mmCIF file of C-alpha atoms in Angstrom:
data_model
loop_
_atom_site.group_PDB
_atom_site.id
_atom_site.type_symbol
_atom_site.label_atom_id
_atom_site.label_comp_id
_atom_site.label_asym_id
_atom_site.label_seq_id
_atom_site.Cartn_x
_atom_site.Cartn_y
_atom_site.Cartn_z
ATOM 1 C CA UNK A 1 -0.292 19.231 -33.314
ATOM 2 C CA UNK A 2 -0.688 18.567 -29.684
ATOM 3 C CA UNK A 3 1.142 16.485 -27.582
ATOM 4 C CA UNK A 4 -0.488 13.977 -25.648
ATOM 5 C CA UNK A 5 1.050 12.897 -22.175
ATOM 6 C CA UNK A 6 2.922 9.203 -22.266
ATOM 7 C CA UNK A 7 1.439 6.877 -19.764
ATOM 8 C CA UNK A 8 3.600 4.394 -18.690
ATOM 9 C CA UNK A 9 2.505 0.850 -18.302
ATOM 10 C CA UNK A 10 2.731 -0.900 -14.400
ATOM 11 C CA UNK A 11 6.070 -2.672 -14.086
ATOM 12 C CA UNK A 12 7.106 -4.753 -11.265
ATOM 13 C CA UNK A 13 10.978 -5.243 -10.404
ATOM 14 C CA UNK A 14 12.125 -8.885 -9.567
ATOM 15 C CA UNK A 15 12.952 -9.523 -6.027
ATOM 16 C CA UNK A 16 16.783 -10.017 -6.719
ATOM 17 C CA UNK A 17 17.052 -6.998 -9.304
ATOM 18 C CA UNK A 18 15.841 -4.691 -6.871
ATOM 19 C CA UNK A 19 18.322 -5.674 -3.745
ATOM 20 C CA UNK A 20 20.848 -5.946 -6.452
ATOM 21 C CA UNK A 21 20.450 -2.291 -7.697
ATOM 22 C CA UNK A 22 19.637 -0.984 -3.979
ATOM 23 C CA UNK A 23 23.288 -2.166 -3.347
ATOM 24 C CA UNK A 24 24.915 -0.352 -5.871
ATOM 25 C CA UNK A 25 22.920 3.033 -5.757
ATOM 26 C CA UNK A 26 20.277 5.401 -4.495
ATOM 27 C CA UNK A 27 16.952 4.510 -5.279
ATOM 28 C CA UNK A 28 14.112 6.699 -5.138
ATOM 29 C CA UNK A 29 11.660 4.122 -2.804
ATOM 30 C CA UNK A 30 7.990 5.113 -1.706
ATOM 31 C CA UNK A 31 6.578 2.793 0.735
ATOM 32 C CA UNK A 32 2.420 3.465 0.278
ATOM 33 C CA UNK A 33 1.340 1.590 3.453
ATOM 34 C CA UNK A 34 -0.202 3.344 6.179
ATOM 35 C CA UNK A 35 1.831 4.990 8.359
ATOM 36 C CA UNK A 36 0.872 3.150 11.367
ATOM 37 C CA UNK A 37 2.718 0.134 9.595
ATOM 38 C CA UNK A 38 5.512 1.872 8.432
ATOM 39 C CA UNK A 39 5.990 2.704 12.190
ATOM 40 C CA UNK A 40 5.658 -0.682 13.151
ATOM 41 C CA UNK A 41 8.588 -1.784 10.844
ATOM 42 C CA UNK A 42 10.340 -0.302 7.633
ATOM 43 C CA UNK A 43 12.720 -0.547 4.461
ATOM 44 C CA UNK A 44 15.779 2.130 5.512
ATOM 45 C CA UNK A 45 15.652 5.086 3.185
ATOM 46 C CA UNK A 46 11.919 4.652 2.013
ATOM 47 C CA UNK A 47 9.739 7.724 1.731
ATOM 48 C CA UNK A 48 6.190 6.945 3.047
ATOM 49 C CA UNK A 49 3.165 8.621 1.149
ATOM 50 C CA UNK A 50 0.168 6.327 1.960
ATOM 51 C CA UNK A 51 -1.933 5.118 -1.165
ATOM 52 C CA UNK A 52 -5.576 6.950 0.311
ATOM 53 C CA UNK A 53 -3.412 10.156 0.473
ATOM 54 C CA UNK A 54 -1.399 9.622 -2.829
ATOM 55 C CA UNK A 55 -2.333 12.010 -6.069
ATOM 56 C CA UNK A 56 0.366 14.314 -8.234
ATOM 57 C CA UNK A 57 0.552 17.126 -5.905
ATOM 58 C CA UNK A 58 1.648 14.656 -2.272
ATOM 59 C CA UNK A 59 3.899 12.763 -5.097
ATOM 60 C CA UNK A 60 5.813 15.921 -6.118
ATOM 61 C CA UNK A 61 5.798 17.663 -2.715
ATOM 62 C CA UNK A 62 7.529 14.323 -1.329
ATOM 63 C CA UNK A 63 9.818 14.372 -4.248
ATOM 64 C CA UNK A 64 10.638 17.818 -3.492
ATOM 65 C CA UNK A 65 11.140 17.272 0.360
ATOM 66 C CA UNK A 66 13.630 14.700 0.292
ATOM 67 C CA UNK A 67 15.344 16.868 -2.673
ATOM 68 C CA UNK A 68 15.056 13.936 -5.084
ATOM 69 C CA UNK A 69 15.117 15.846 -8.968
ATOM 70 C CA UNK A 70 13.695 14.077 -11.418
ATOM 71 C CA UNK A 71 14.187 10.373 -10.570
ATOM 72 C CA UNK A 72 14.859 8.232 -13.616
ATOM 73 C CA UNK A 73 12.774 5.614 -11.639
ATOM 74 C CA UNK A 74 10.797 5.432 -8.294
ATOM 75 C CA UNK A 75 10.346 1.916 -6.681
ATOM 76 C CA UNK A 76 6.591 1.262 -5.362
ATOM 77 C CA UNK A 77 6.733 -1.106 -1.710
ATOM 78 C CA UNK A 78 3.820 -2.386 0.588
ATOM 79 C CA UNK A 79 3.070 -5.413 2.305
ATOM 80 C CA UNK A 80 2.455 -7.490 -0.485
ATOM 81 C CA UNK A 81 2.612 -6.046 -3.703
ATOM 82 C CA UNK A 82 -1.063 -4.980 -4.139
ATOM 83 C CA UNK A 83 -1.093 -1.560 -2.507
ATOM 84 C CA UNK A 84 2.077 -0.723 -4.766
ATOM 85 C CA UNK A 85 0.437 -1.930 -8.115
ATOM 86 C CA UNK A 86 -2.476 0.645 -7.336
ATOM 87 C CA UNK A 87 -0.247 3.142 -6.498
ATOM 88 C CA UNK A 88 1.372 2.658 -9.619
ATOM 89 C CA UNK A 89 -1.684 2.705 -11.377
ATOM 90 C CA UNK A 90 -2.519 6.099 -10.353
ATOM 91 C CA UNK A 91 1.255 7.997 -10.789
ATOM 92 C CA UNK A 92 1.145 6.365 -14.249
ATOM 93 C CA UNK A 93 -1.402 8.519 -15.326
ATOM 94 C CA UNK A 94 -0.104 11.495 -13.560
ATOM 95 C CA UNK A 95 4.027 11.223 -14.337
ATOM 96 C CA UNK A 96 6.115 10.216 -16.910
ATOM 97 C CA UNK A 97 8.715 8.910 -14.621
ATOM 98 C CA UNK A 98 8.972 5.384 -14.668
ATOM 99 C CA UNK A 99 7.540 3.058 -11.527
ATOM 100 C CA UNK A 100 8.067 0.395 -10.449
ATOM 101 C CA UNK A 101 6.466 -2.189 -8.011
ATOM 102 C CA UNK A 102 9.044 -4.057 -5.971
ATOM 103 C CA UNK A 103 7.968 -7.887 -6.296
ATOM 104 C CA UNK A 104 6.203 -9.367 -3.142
ATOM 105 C CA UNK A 105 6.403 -5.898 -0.968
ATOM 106 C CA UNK A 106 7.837 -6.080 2.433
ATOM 107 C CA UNK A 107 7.215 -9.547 2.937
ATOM 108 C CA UNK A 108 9.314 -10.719 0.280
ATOM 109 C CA UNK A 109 11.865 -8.520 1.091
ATOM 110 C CA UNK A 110 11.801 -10.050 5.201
ATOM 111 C CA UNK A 111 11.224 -13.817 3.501
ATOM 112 C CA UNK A 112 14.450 -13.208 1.562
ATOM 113 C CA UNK A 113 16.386 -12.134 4.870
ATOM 114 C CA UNK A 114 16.665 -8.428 3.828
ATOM 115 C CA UNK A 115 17.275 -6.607 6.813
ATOM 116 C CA UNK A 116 14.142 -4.191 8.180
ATOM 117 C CA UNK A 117 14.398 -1.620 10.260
ATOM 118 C CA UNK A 118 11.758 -1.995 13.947
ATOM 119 C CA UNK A 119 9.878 1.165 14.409
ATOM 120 C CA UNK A 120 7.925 1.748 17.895
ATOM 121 C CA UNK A 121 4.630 0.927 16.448
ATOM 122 C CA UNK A 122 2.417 -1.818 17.765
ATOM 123 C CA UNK A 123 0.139 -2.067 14.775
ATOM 124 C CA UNK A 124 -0.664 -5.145 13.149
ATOM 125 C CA UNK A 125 -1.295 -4.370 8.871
ATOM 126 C CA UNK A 126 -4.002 -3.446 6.726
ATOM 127 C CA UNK A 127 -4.689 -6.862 5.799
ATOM 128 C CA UNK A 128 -5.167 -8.424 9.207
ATOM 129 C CA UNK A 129 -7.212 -5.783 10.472
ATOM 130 C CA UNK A 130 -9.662 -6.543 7.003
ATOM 131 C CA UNK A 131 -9.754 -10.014 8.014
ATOM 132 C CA UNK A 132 -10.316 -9.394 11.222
ATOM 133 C CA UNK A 133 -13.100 -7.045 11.089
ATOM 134 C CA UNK A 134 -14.813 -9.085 8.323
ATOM 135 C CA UNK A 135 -14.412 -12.270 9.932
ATOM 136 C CA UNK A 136 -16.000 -10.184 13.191
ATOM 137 C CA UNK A 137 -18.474 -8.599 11.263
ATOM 138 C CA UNK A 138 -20.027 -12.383 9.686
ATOM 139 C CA UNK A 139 -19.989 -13.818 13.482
ATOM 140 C CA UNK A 140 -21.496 -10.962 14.778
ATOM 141 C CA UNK A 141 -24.031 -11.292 12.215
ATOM 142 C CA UNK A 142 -24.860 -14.921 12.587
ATOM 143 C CA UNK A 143 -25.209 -14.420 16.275
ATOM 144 C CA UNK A 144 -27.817 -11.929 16.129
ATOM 145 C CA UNK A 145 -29.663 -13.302 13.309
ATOM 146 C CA UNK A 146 -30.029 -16.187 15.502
ATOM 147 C CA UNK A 147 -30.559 -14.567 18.726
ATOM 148 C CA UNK A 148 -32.568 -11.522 17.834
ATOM 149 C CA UNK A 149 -34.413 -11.261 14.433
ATOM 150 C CA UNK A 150 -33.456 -13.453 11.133
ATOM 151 C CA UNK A 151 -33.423 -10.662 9.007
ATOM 152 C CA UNK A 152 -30.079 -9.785 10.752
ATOM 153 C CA UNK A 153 -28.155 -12.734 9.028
ATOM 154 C CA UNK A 154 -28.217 -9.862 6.042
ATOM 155 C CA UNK A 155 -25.026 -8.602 8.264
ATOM 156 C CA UNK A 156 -23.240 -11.366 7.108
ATOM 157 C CA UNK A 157 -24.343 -11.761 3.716
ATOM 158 C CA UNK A 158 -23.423 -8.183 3.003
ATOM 159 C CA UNK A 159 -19.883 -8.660 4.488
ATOM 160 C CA UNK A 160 -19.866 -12.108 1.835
ATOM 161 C CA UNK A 161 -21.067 -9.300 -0.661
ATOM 162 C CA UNK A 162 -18.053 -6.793 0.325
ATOM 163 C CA UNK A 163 -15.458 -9.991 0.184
ATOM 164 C CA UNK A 164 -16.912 -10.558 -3.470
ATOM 165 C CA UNK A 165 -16.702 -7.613 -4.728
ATOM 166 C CA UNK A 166 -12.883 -6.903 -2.975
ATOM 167 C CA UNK A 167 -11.476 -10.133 -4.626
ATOM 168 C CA UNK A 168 -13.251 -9.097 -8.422
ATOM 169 C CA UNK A 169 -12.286 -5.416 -8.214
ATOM 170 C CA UNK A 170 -8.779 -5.715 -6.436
ATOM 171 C CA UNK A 171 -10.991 -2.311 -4.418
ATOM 172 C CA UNK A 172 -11.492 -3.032 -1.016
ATOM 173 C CA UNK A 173 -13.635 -0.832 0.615
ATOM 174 C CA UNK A 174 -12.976 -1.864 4.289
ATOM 175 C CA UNK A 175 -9.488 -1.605 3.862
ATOM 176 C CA UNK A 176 -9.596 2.029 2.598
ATOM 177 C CA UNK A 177 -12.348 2.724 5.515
ATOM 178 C CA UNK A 178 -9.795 0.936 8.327
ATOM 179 C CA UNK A 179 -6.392 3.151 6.243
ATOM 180 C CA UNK A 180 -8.689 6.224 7.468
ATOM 181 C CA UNK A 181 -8.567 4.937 11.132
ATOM 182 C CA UNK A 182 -7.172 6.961 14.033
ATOM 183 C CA UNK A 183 -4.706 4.037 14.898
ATOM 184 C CA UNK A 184 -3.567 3.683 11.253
ATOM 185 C CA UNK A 185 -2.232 7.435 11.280
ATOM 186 C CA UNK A 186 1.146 8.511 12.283
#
């Protein structure tokens, strides 16, 4: 008979459970932003493995690094929760430990008062720089479909295209392009 591997299902950890258990011991916490935002400002005692660079072999070499053995749970933080709940999506098919996304990411933790620590960075997040560069992108496009040739408004329609498909997938395409960046690596 073989044994097949248990896949855990995606939990998320309220707000208040997690700052409640952070106070009273030592939590395994991977923070999967890039780590241009990590530098910019952090969660003390997070481990950062960015989500394009996460599979089983970064996971266990960053377990084994900061000489955590065998967690009984590792706690998932981003910016918002998203990045986290893919994260989690792909260790659950990889580990048995369980994982678990911490409610509302870094911003939750800052709206709640949690105290962050202020790295040296000067990079603004993943998700402004995807607004930013689509909203560009759709301007740009109008502009020259005006100015230069009509055909060009298809710059902004595929942008429109790329938003569509982000928001039904939960994959954004330009944010894992912009993660790549030179400024969005430590």
């Amino acid at each position: 008979m073989t044994q097949t591997a248990q896949i855990n299902p995606i939990a998320t950890v309220p707000l208040a459970e997690f700052l409640q258990l952070k106070k009273n011991e030592a939590l395994t916490i991977i923070d999967v932003r890039t780590p241009a935002e990590v530098n910019n400002e952090y969660l003390e005692g997070c481990h950062n493995l960015p989500l394009q660079e996460l599979d089983e072999d970064t996971f266990n070499n960053l377990l084994n690094q900061a000489n955590v053995q065998t967690p009984t749970a590792v706690y998932l933080l981003c910016g918002t929760g998203m990045r986290a709940k893919k994260a989690a999506e792909k260790l659950s098919a990889i580990n048995a430990t369980k994982i678990l996304v911490i409610e509302g990411g870094m911003g939750a933790l800052k709206a709640v008062g949690e105290k962050t620590q202020q790295g040296v960075g000067k990079t603004i997040s993943l998700e402004r720089q995807v607004r930013i560069s689509a909203g560009a992108l759709v301007v740009i496009g109008i502009i020259l479909g005006s100015v230069i040739n009509p055909a060009l408004y298809g710059l902004s329609a595929f942008v429109g295209a790329g938003l569509v498909f982000a928001g039904v997938t939960d994959t954004c395409g330009m944010a894992m392009l912009l993660a790549r960046m030179p400024w969005n690596r430590a």
